[in-house]
Amino acid sequence: MNGKLKATLLSILMVLIPFLGITPQAQATEFDSQEIVVDIDENGDAHFTETWQVDDDRGTERFISFGNLLENQEIADFHVEENGTLFQTVPNWDSKDSREEKAGKSGIQVNKKGDTELCWGIGEYGPHTYKVTYTVRNLVVNLPDAQAINWRFIQTGITDGPKNLRVIIRSPLFNADNVTEPLNFGNEGSFVYENDQLEYQLNSQFDTDLGLALMAKIEPGTFSTNAQDSKTYQELVDISKEGARSAVDDSFWGRWKGWIIGALILIPTLILALGGALLAVVGTSKEKRLRNQFLDDPSFTAAASNYGRPPVFQLDRLFSLAKNANSDLHKDMRQNLLSAYIVKWVLDGRIRQVHIGDTMFGNAKYGLQITDRDSSTIADRYERSAFFILLEAAGDNDLLEPKEMKRHLGSKTGFQEWDDLLEDLKEYGDRLTKSEGLVEVVKTKALFFPMKVTRVNQAGAMELAKMRGFKNYLETFTIIDEREINEVGLWKYYLIYAALFGCADRVYAQLKRLVPNFSQIVAPDEQTFHFAMAVGAAGQSGYSSMASSSSGSTGFVGGGGGSYGSSSSGGGVR
């Protein structure tokens, strides 16, 4: 099935799912338990110690979010540890970093809504027990008629709630007379004041639509807090009751809205879906016919079957021609570009293979040592950009292993750098082929809808045929004359192009068979050549994984001044 058609049908299915009441298979991540212990100082500051027992198999980080804090309330002293090991604090946390980059690290960021988020890396998937500590300044609030604890511990509408939940709130200033009216809103549970501490225990399955807020009235003047709220305690209670009722209503609507809306719009949605699918089929078919008009011409086929030495190497031009012809060459070149560059740098003497040790099974380990860092002699802008990426991946020791190349292009920074290089190839290549008159825009219709297709014209198709013919030649070596057998520079040229076209192994084997002492003359030897290709393939694998990966937020989002609970916190995974 055509890739565009697959994407269209998948999009239609995703649109239909909520209306048909279909629930996708639940993710296997488990939030087994959460215990929150809150110790409140005399000044109203609250020190949180949270213990999370989870079993993660998705996402890159866990987080706790705080929103709409009252004036003088702030979050401080954030730390995470696991198995007694303290996570490294990162000053500028970036949620877009990879899971590997976040492993064993924690940090604070402010999201687009202005909410403060405490974040830490998941690291390896599997069971974890995290100990999270932080301080909420002035958690206790001064009211006109009392002081209060009014905190929404878990926001409504989360998708990753704990199976077991326990909250303990304590302070040396608590006594039997100055703490009264413990109230909980949202998920049902036991919330009592006993033995000079407040304790909440979840006693049913946690409903992620309801959240959890806890309140308690405290005698005025008990804590020297600086947080103020103009509402009385009863007004806060009334707000929380109304908010809890709204959450229940929303929860009911959330459970049944799929069926209700689906019943109302199922038929027109199906009509639109079928129409969209038909449009995709017709449009894709017509686009393919238009793109292949010159490629199916006998003159193109004849040119592509004959050997023709390629023109001066213009990578952006070649990429644009292959892309606008829907050619398999374009896919091959995108997949193999990094390998082709690494092969070129090995042949140029910029990098060489070195033995760096042995595996635990006694197998030799190799790396690529950068011997020439000077990029000023690299004339091609794309090659120069690629070489900078290689230097970054290798690090300070200028020694590159396949896993380092994969890790770098799988990171946010490396992925973006390589993606920018490919985007430059596309942008400048399209300008070049347009200015040279090698492409054209064809206007047509799919059903009743207008569409435009950019394709190679007859001149562009003949240029592409030369490259196709050269690839065919490399793959078959049907022509070899005496000059080619003895020209070392030509062999290197062949190997680089062969790496780009994805037929390097075959070309190397043919040259080794035809040219005596080939590996000693050309360098590298066969093992080095294949290792260079493997490093490039590892980098492409990291890039492809990053391109296809996605992360969804299923966190507990806090929010002060919301439907209930004057301030709030929560947590989740994304």
Coordinates of C-alpha atoms in Angstrom, one line a residue:
M1 CA 0.0 0.0 0.0
N2 CA 1.3 3.5 -0.8
G3 CA 2.8 5.4 2.1
K4 CA 0.6 8.4 1.7
L5 CA -2.5 6.2 1.5
K6 CA -1.4 4.4 4.7
A7 CA -1.0 7.7 6.5
T8 CA -4.4 9.0 5.3
L9 CA -6.2 5.8 6.4
L10 CA -4.4 5.9 9.8
S11 CA -5.4 9.5 10.3
I12 CA -9.0 8.6 9.5
L13 CA -9.0 5.7 11.9
M14 CA -7.6 8.0 14.7
V15 CA -10.4 10.5 14.0
L16 CA -13.0 7.7 14.3
I17 CA -11.7 6.1 17.4
P18 CA -13.1 8.5 20.0
F19 CA -16.5 8.6 18.2
L20 CA -16.8 4.8 18.0
G21 CA -16.1 4.3 21.7
I22 CA -13.0 2.3 20.9
T23 CA -10.3 2.5 23.6
P24 CA -6.7 1.8 22.4
Q25 CA -4.9 -0.9 24.3
A26 CA -3.6 0.4 27.6
Q27 CA 0.1 1.1 27.9
A28 CA 1.8 -1.3 30.2
T29 CA 3.4 1.4 32.4
E30 CA 2.2 0.8 36.0
F31 CA 2.0 3.3 38.9
D32 CA 1.9 0.9 41.8
S33 CA 2.0 3.3 44.7
Q34 CA 2.7 6.8 45.8
E35 CA 3.3 7.9 49.4
I36 CA 3.6 11.6 50.2
V37 CA 4.9 12.7 53.6
V38 CA 4.6 16.4 54.3
D39 CA 6.5 18.0 57.3
I40 CA 5.5 21.6 58.0
D41 CA 7.9 24.0 59.7
E42 CA 6.8 26.8 62.1
N43 CA 6.9 29.3 59.3
G44 CA 4.5 27.3 57.2
D45 CA 7.0 25.9 54.8
A46 CA 6.2 22.3 53.8
H47 CA 8.9 19.7 53.1
F48 CA 7.6 17.0 50.8
T49 CA 9.0 13.5 50.6
E50 CA 7.4 11.4 47.9
T51 CA 8.0 7.7 47.3
W52 CA 6.9 6.5 43.9
Q53 CA 6.9 2.8 42.9
V54 CA 6.5 2.5 39.2
D55 CA 7.1 0.1 36.3
D56 CA 7.9 2.2 33.2
D57 CA 7.9 1.0 29.6
R58 CA 7.4 4.3 27.8
G59 CA 8.3 8.0 27.9
T60 CA 11.6 9.6 28.8
E61 CA 10.9 11.4 32.1
R62 CA 8.7 11.6 35.2
F63 CA 7.6 15.0 36.4
I64 CA 5.6 16.9 39.0
S65 CA 3.9 20.1 38.0
F66 CA 2.8 23.1 40.1
G67 CA 0.5 25.9 38.7
N68 CA -1.0 29.1 39.9
L69 CA 0.7 29.2 43.3
L70 CA -0.4 32.0 45.6
E71 CA 1.8 35.0 46.2
N72 CA 4.8 34.1 48.4
Q73 CA 4.4 30.4 47.6
E74 CA 7.3 28.8 45.6
I75 CA 9.0 25.5 45.0
A76 CA 12.6 24.9 46.2
D77 CA 15.2 22.3 47.2
F78 CA 14.2 19.7 44.6
H79 CA 16.1 16.4 44.6
V80 CA 15.6 12.8 43.3
E81 CA 17.3 9.6 44.3
E82 CA 17.0 5.9 43.6
N83 CA 18.5 3.1 45.5
G84 CA 20.5 5.6 47.6
T85 CA 22.0 7.3 44.5
L86 CA 21.3 11.0 44.1
F87 CA 20.4 12.2 40.6
Q88 CA 22.6 14.8 39.0
T89 CA 20.9 18.2 39.0
V90 CA 20.7 19.8 35.5
P91 CA 20.4 23.6 35.6
N92 CA 18.5 23.9 32.3
W93 CA 16.1 21.0 31.9
D94 CA 14.9 20.2 28.4
S95 CA 12.1 17.7 28.1
K96 CA 12.9 17.2 24.4
D97 CA 16.2 15.5 25.3
S98 CA 16.4 11.7 24.8
R99 CA 15.8 9.1 27.4
E100 CA 19.6 8.3 27.5
E101 CA 20.5 12.0 28.0
K102 CA 18.1 12.3 30.9
A103 CA 19.1 9.1 32.7
G104 CA 20.2 9.7 36.3
K105 CA 19.5 13.4 36.1
S106 CA 16.8 15.8 37.4
G107 CA 16.0 19.5 36.9
I108 CA 13.4 22.2 36.9
Q109 CA 11.7 23.8 34.0
V110 CA 8.8 26.3 33.4
N111 CA 6.3 25.1 30.8
K112 CA 4.5 27.2 28.3
K113 CA 1.6 27.8 30.7
G114 CA 4.1 29.2 33.3
D115 CA 3.8 26.2 35.6
T116 CA 6.9 25.0 37.4
E117 CA 7.8 21.4 36.7
L118 CA 10.1 19.2 38.6
C119 CA 11.5 16.6 36.2
W120 CA 13.7 13.5 36.3
G121 CA 14.9 10.9 33.8
I122 CA 13.4 7.5 33.7
G123 CA 16.6 5.8 32.5
E124 CA 16.2 2.1 31.8
Y125 CA 12.6 0.8 31.4
G126 CA 11.4 -1.5 34.2
P127 CA 10.6 -1.2 37.9
H128 CA 11.8 1.9 39.8
T129 CA 11.4 3.3 43.3
Y130 CA 12.0 7.0 43.3
K131 CA 12.4 9.2 46.4
V132 CA 11.5 12.8 45.5
T133 CA 12.0 15.7 47.9
Y134 CA 11.2 19.3 47.6
T135 CA 9.9 22.3 49.6
V136 CA 6.8 24.4 49.2
R137 CA 7.3 27.8 50.7
N138 CA 4.3 29.0 52.7
L139 CA 2.1 26.1 52.1
V140 CA -0.1 27.1 55.1
V141 CA -2.3 30.0 54.1
N142 CA -3.6 32.9 56.3
L143 CA -7.4 33.4 55.9
P144 CA -9.5 36.2 57.5
D145 CA -10.9 33.7 60.1
A146 CA -8.3 31.0 60.3
Q147 CA -5.2 29.4 58.8
A148 CA -5.6 26.5 56.4
I149 CA -4.0 23.7 54.5
N150 CA -5.7 23.7 51.1
W151 CA -3.7 21.7 48.6
R152 CA -4.7 19.7 45.5
F153 CA -2.2 16.8 45.6
I154 CA -3.4 15.3 42.3
Q155 CA -5.0 17.3 39.5
T156 CA -8.2 16.1 37.7
G157 CA -8.0 14.6 34.3
I158 CA -4.7 12.7 34.7
T159 CA -4.1 9.4 32.9
D160 CA -1.5 7.9 35.2
G161 CA -2.8 7.6 38.7
P162 CA -1.4 5.5 41.5
K163 CA -3.0 2.2 42.5
N164 CA -2.3 2.9 46.1
L165 CA -2.0 6.4 47.6
R166 CA -1.2 7.6 51.1
V167 CA -0.6 11.1 52.3
I168 CA 0.7 12.1 55.8
I169 CA 0.8 15.7 56.9
R170 CA 2.5 16.5 60.2
S171 CA 4.1 19.3 62.2
P172 CA 5.5 19.9 65.7
L173 CA 2.9 22.7 66.1
F174 CA 0.0 20.3 65.6
N175 CA -2.0 19.4 68.7
A176 CA -5.5 18.1 69.5
D177 CA -7.0 21.6 69.6
N178 CA -5.5 23.6 66.7
V179 CA -6.2 21.3 63.7
T180 CA -9.9 20.6 62.8
E181 CA -12.2 19.8 60.0
P182 CA -10.1 17.6 57.8
L183 CA -11.8 17.3 54.4
N184 CA -10.9 15.5 51.2
F185 CA -12.3 16.2 47.7
G186 CA -12.1 14.1 44.6
N187 CA -11.2 10.5 45.1
E188 CA -12.9 8.9 48.1
G189 CA -10.7 7.8 51.0
S190 CA -10.2 8.1 54.7
F191 CA -8.8 11.5 55.8
V192 CA -8.5 11.8 59.6
Y193 CA -6.6 13.8 62.2
E194 CA -5.1 11.3 64.7
N195 CA -1.9 11.3 66.8
D196 CA -1.2 14.9 65.9
Q197 CA -1.0 14.2 62.2
L198 CA -3.3 14.3 59.2
E199 CA -3.5 11.0 57.2
Y200 CA -5.3 10.2 54.0
Q201 CA -5.6 6.7 52.7
L202 CA -7.1 5.8 49.3
N203 CA -9.8 3.2 49.8
S204 CA -11.0 2.5 46.3
Q205 CA -9.7 2.4 42.8
F206 CA -8.2 5.8 41.9
D207 CA -10.3 7.7 39.5
T208 CA -8.0 9.8 37.3
D209 CA -10.9 12.2 36.4
L210 CA -11.4 13.3 40.0
G211 CA -8.0 14.1 41.4
L212 CA -7.4 14.7 45.1
A213 CA -7.5 17.8 47.3
L214 CA -7.0 17.9 51.1
M215 CA -8.1 20.7 53.4
A216 CA -7.8 21.3 57.1
K217 CA -8.6 24.3 59.3
I218 CA -5.9 25.6 61.7
E219 CA -6.2 28.0 64.5
P220 CA -5.1 31.6 63.5
G221 CA -1.5 32.5 64.4
T222 CA -0.3 28.8 64.7
F223 CA 2.2 29.3 61.8
S224 CA 4.1 32.4 60.9
T225 CA 3.3 32.0 57.2
N226 CA 3.4 34.8 54.6
A227 CA 0.8 33.3 52.2
Q228 CA -2.6 35.2 52.2
D229 CA -6.1 34.4 50.8
S230 CA -9.0 36.8 51.1
K231 CA -11.6 34.0 51.3
T232 CA -12.9 32.5 54.6
Y233 CA -12.4 28.9 55.3
Q234 CA -16.1 28.1 54.6
E235 CA -15.9 29.9 51.3
L236 CA -12.9 27.7 50.3
V237 CA -14.9 24.7 51.4
D238 CA -17.8 25.7 49.2
I239 CA -15.6 26.3 46.2
S240 CA -14.0 22.9 46.7
K241 CA -17.4 21.2 47.0
E242 CA -18.6 22.8 43.8
G243 CA -15.3 21.9 42.0
A244 CA -15.6 18.3 43.2
R245 CA -19.2 18.1 41.8
S246 CA -18.0 19.5 38.5
A247 CA -15.3 16.9 38.4
V248 CA -17.8 14.1 38.9
D249 CA -20.0 15.5 36.2
D250 CA -17.1 15.8 33.8
S251 CA -16.1 12.3 34.7
F252 CA -19.6 11.0 33.7
W253 CA -19.5 13.0 30.5
G254 CA -16.0 11.8 29.8
R255 CA -17.1 8.1 30.1
W256 CA -20.1 8.5 27.8
K257 CA -19.3 11.3 25.4
G258 CA -17.8 9.0 22.9
W259 CA -21.0 7.0 22.5
I260 CA -23.2 10.1 22.5
I261 CA -21.2 12.1 20.0
G262 CA -20.5 9.0 18.0
A263 CA -24.2 8.2 17.7
L264 CA -24.8 11.8 16.4
I265 CA -22.1 12.0 13.9
L266 CA -21.1 8.5 13.0
I267 CA -22.8 8.4 9.6
P268 CA -21.4 11.8 8.3
T269 CA -18.0 10.9 9.7
L270 CA -18.0 7.5 7.9
I271 CA -19.0 9.3 4.7
L272 CA -16.1 11.8 5.1
A273 CA -13.7 9.0 5.9
L274 CA -14.7 7.0 2.8
G275 CA -14.5 10.1 0.7
G276 CA -11.0 11.0 2.1
A277 CA -9.8 7.4 1.4
L278 CA -11.1 7.6 -2.1
L279 CA -9.5 11.0 -2.6
A280 CA -6.2 9.6 -1.3
V281 CA -6.3 6.7 -3.7
V282 CA -7.2 8.8 -6.7
G283 CA -4.7 11.5 -5.8
T284 CA -1.8 9.1 -5.2
S285 CA -2.5 7.2 -8.4
K286 CA -2.6 10.4 -10.5
E287 CA 0.5 11.8 -8.9
K288 CA 2.4 8.6 -9.6
R289 CA 1.3 8.6 -13.2
L290 CA 2.4 12.2 -13.7
R291 CA 5.8 11.6 -12.0
N292 CA 6.4 8.5 -14.1
Q293 CA 5.4 10.1 -17.4
F294 CA 9.0 10.7 -18.5
L295 CA 10.5 7.9 -16.5
D296 CA 8.5 5.4 -18.4
D297 CA 9.6 6.8 -21.7
P298 CA 11.8 4.4 -23.8
S299 CA 14.5 7.0 -24.1
F300 CA 14.8 7.2 -20.3
T301 CA 14.9 3.4 -20.0
A302 CA 17.6 3.2 -22.7
A303 CA 19.7 5.9 -21.1
A304 CA 19.4 4.4 -17.6
S305 CA 20.5 1.0 -18.9
N306 CA 23.7 2.3 -20.4
Y307 CA 26.9 3.4 -18.6
G308 CA 27.4 7.1 -18.6
R309 CA 30.0 8.8 -16.5
P310 CA 28.1 11.0 -14.0
P311 CA 28.4 14.8 -14.2
V312 CA 30.3 16.9 -11.7
F313 CA 29.1 15.9 -8.3
Q314 CA 26.3 18.2 -7.1
L315 CA 24.6 16.4 -4.2
D316 CA 21.7 18.9 -3.7
R317 CA 20.9 18.8 -7.4
L318 CA 20.9 15.0 -7.4
F319 CA 18.8 14.8 -4.3
S320 CA 16.2 17.1 -5.8
L321 CA 15.9 15.2 -9.1
A322 CA 15.5 11.9 -7.3
K323 CA 12.9 13.3 -4.9
N324 CA 10.8 14.9 -7.6
A325 CA 10.9 11.7 -9.6
N326 CA 9.7 9.6 -6.6
S327 CA 12.9 7.6 -7.3
D328 CA 14.2 4.8 -5.1
L329 CA 17.5 6.6 -5.5
H330 CA 16.3 9.3 -3.1
K331 CA 15.5 6.9 -0.4
D332 CA 18.8 5.1 -0.8
M333 CA 20.8 8.4 -0.7
R334 CA 19.1 9.6 2.4
Q335 CA 19.7 6.3 4.2
N336 CA 23.4 6.1 3.0
L337 CA 24.6 9.7 3.0
L338 CA 26.5 9.5 6.3
S339 CA 28.1 6.2 5.3
A340 CA 29.2 7.8 2.0
Y341 CA 30.8 10.7 3.8
I342 CA 32.6 8.5 6.3
V343 CA 34.0 6.3 3.5
K344 CA 35.2 9.5 1.8
W345 CA 36.9 10.7 5.0
V346 CA 38.6 7.3 5.4
L347 CA 39.8 7.4 1.8
D348 CA 41.0 11.0 2.3
G349 CA 43.0 10.0 5.4
R350 CA 41.0 12.2 7.8
I351 CA 39.9 9.3 9.9
R352 CA 41.3 5.7 10.4
Q353 CA 40.2 2.6 12.1
V354 CA 42.0 1.7 15.4
H355 CA 41.7 -1.2 17.8
I356 CA 40.4 0.0 21.2
G357 CA 40.1 -3.2 23.1
D358 CA 38.2 -6.5 23.3
T359 CA 34.7 -7.5 24.4
M360 CA 34.0 -9.8 27.3
F361 CA 33.8 -12.6 24.8
G362 CA 37.3 -11.9 23.4
N363 CA 36.1 -10.2 20.2
A364 CA 38.1 -7.1 19.0
K365 CA 36.5 -3.7 19.4
Y366 CA 37.3 -0.9 16.9
G367 CA 36.8 2.8 16.6
L368 CA 37.4 5.6 14.1
Q369 CA 40.3 7.9 15.1
I370 CA 40.1 11.4 13.7
T371 CA 43.6 12.3 12.4
D372 CA 42.8 15.5 10.7
R373 CA 40.3 18.0 12.3
D374 CA 41.0 20.8 9.8
S375 CA 37.7 21.3 7.9
S376 CA 38.9 24.4 6.0
T377 CA 40.0 22.2 3.0
I378 CA 36.4 20.8 2.7
A379 CA 34.9 22.8 -0.1
D380 CA 31.4 21.2 -0.1
R381 CA 29.1 22.9 2.4
Y382 CA 27.2 19.8 3.2
E383 CA 30.2 17.6 3.7
R384 CA 31.7 20.3 6.0
S385 CA 28.5 20.3 8.1
A386 CA 28.5 16.5 8.3
F387 CA 32.2 16.6 9.4
F388 CA 31.3 19.0 12.3
I389 CA 28.6 16.5 13.4
L390 CA 31.2 13.7 13.3
L391 CA 33.6 15.8 15.5
E392 CA 30.8 16.4 18.0
A393 CA 29.9 12.7 18.2
A394 CA 33.5 11.7 18.7
G395 CA 34.0 14.1 21.7
D396 CA 37.2 15.4 23.1
N397 CA 39.3 12.2 22.4
D398 CA 38.5 12.3 18.7
L399 CA 37.7 8.6 18.8
L400 CA 34.3 7.5 17.5
E401 CA 32.5 4.2 18.1
P402 CA 29.3 3.2 16.3
K403 CA 27.3 3.5 19.5
E404 CA 28.5 7.1 19.9
M405 CA 27.4 8.0 16.4
K406 CA 24.0 6.4 17.0
R407 CA 23.6 8.2 20.4
H408 CA 24.5 11.6 18.9
L409 CA 22.2 11.5 16.0
G410 CA 19.5 10.0 18.3
S411 CA 19.9 13.1 20.6
K412 CA 18.0 16.3 20.2
T413 CA 21.1 18.2 19.1
G414 CA 22.5 15.7 16.7
F415 CA 19.1 14.9 15.2
Q416 CA 18.4 18.6 14.5
E417 CA 21.9 19.1 13.0
W418 CA 21.5 16.2 10.6
D419 CA 17.9 17.2 9.8
D420 CA 19.0 20.7 9.0
L421 CA 21.6 19.3 6.6
L422 CA 19.0 17.2 4.8
E423 CA 16.6 20.2 4.7
D424 CA 19.4 22.3 3.2
L425 CA 19.9 19.7 0.5
K426 CA 16.2 19.8 -0.3
E427 CA 15.9 23.6 -0.3
Y428 CA 18.9 24.4 -2.4
G429 CA 18.5 21.4 -4.6
D430 CA 14.9 22.5 -5.5
R431 CA 16.2 26.0 -6.3
L432 CA 18.9 24.6 -8.5
T433 CA 16.8 22.2 -10.5
K434 CA 14.1 24.9 -10.9
S435 CA 16.6 27.5 -12.2
E436 CA 18.1 24.9 -14.6
G437 CA 14.7 24.1 -16.0
L438 CA 14.8 20.4 -14.9
V439 CA 11.5 20.4 -13.0
E440 CA 8.0 21.6 -13.7
V441 CA 4.7 22.0 -11.9
V442 CA 1.7 20.2 -13.3
K443 CA -1.9 21.2 -12.3
T444 CA -4.5 18.6 -12.2
K445 CA -7.5 17.4 -10.2
A446 CA -8.2 14.5 -7.9
L447 CA -12.0 13.9 -8.1
F448 CA -13.2 17.5 -7.9
F449 CA -10.3 18.9 -6.0
P450 CA -7.4 20.8 -7.6
M451 CA -3.8 19.5 -6.9
K452 CA -0.3 20.4 -8.0
V453 CA 2.5 18.0 -8.6
T454 CA 6.2 19.0 -8.9
R455 CA 8.0 16.5 -11.1
V456 CA 11.1 16.2 -13.3
N457 CA 10.5 17.2 -16.9
Q458 CA 12.0 15.5 -19.9
A459 CA 15.4 17.3 -19.4
G460 CA 15.4 16.4 -15.7
A461 CA 14.5 12.8 -16.4
M462 CA 17.5 12.5 -18.7
E463 CA 19.8 13.9 -16.0
L464 CA 18.4 11.4 -13.6
A465 CA 18.8 8.6 -16.2
K466 CA 22.6 9.3 -16.2
M467 CA 22.7 8.7 -12.5
R468 CA 20.5 5.6 -12.8
G469 CA 22.8 4.3 -15.5
F470 CA 25.9 5.0 -13.4
K471 CA 24.3 3.1 -10.5
N472 CA 23.6 0.2 -12.8
Y473 CA 27.2 0.2 -14.0
L474 CA 28.5 0.1 -10.4
E475 CA 26.2 -2.8 -9.5
T476 CA 27.2 -4.9 -12.6
F477 CA 30.7 -3.6 -13.6
T478 CA 29.8 -4.6 -17.2
I479 CA 32.4 -2.1 -18.5
I480 CA 36.0 -2.0 -17.4
D481 CA 38.7 -0.5 -19.6
E482 CA 42.4 -0.4 -19.0
R483 CA 42.4 3.2 -17.8
E484 CA 39.8 2.4 -15.2
I485 CA 41.7 -0.6 -13.9
N486 CA 44.8 1.6 -13.3
E487 CA 43.2 4.8 -12.0
V488 CA 43.3 4.9 -8.2
G489 CA 41.4 8.2 -8.0
L490 CA 38.5 6.7 -10.0
W491 CA 38.3 3.7 -7.6
K492 CA 37.8 6.0 -4.7
Y493 CA 35.2 7.9 -6.7
Y494 CA 33.4 4.6 -7.4
L495 CA 33.5 3.6 -3.7
I496 CA 32.0 6.8 -2.4
Y497 CA 29.2 6.8 -5.0
A498 CA 28.6 3.1 -4.3
A499 CA 28.2 3.8 -0.6
L500 CA 25.7 6.6 -1.4
F501 CA 23.7 4.3 -3.7
G502 CA 23.7 1.4 -1.3
C503 CA 25.8 -1.1 -3.3
A504 CA 29.2 -0.5 -1.7
D505 CA 29.8 -4.1 -0.7
R506 CA 29.4 -5.4 -4.3
V507 CA 31.6 -2.6 -5.7
Y508 CA 34.4 -3.3 -3.2
A509 CA 34.3 -7.0 -3.9
Q510 CA 34.4 -6.4 -7.7
L511 CA 37.3 -4.0 -7.5
K512 CA 39.2 -6.3 -5.2
R513 CA 38.7 -9.1 -7.8
L514 CA 39.7 -7.0 -10.8
V515 CA 42.6 -5.0 -9.3
P516 CA 45.6 -6.8 -7.8
N517 CA 46.6 -5.6 -4.3
F518 CA 43.5 -3.3 -4.3
S519 CA 43.2 -2.9 -0.5
Q520 CA 46.9 -2.1 -0.1
I521 CA 46.9 0.5 -2.9
V522 CA 43.6 2.2 -2.2
A523 CA 43.2 1.8 1.6
P524 CA 41.2 1.0 3.5
D525 CA 41.4 -2.7 3.8
E526 CA 38.1 -4.6 3.5
Q527 CA 37.5 -4.7 7.3
T528 CA 38.1 -1.0 7.7
F529 CA 35.8 -0.3 4.8
H530 CA 32.9 -2.3 6.2
F531 CA 33.5 -0.8 9.7
A532 CA 33.2 2.7 8.2
M533 CA 29.9 1.7 6.6
A534 CA 28.7 0.3 9.9
V535 CA 29.4 3.6 11.8
G536 CA 27.4 5.5 9.2
A537 CA 24.5 3.0 9.5
A538 CA 24.6 3.3 13.3
G539 CA 24.2 7.1 13.0
Q540 CA 21.3 6.7 10.5
S541 CA 19.7 4.3 12.9
G542 CA 19.8 6.8 15.7
Y543 CA 18.4 9.5 13.5
S544 CA 15.6 7.3 12.3
S545 CA 14.7 6.3 15.8
M546 CA 14.5 9.9 16.9
A547 CA 12.4 10.8 13.9
S548 CA 9.9 8.1 14.5
S549 CA 9.7 8.4 18.3
S550 CA 6.9 10.2 20.1
S551 CA 6.2 10.9 23.7
G552 CA 2.8 11.7 25.1
S553 CA 2.2 13.5 28.4
T554 CA 0.1 11.7 31.0
G555 CA 1.1 13.8 34.0
F556 CA -0.6 15.0 37.0
V557 CA -0.9 18.7 36.2
G558 CA -1.2 21.0 39.2
G559 CA -3.1 24.3 39.3
G560 CA -3.7 26.7 42.1
G561 CA -7.0 28.7 42.2
G562 CA -8.7 26.0 40.2
S563 CA -11.9 24.2 40.8
Y564 CA -10.9 23.0 44.2
G565 CA -7.7 23.2 46.2
S566 CA -6.1 26.6 46.3
S567 CA -2.8 25.3 45.1
S568 CA -1.8 22.0 43.7
S569 CA 0.8 19.5 42.6
G570 CA 0.9 16.2 40.8
G571 CA 3.1 14.1 38.7
G572 CA 3.3 11.8 35.7
V573 CA 5.3 10.4 32.8
R574 CA 6.0 11.7 29.3

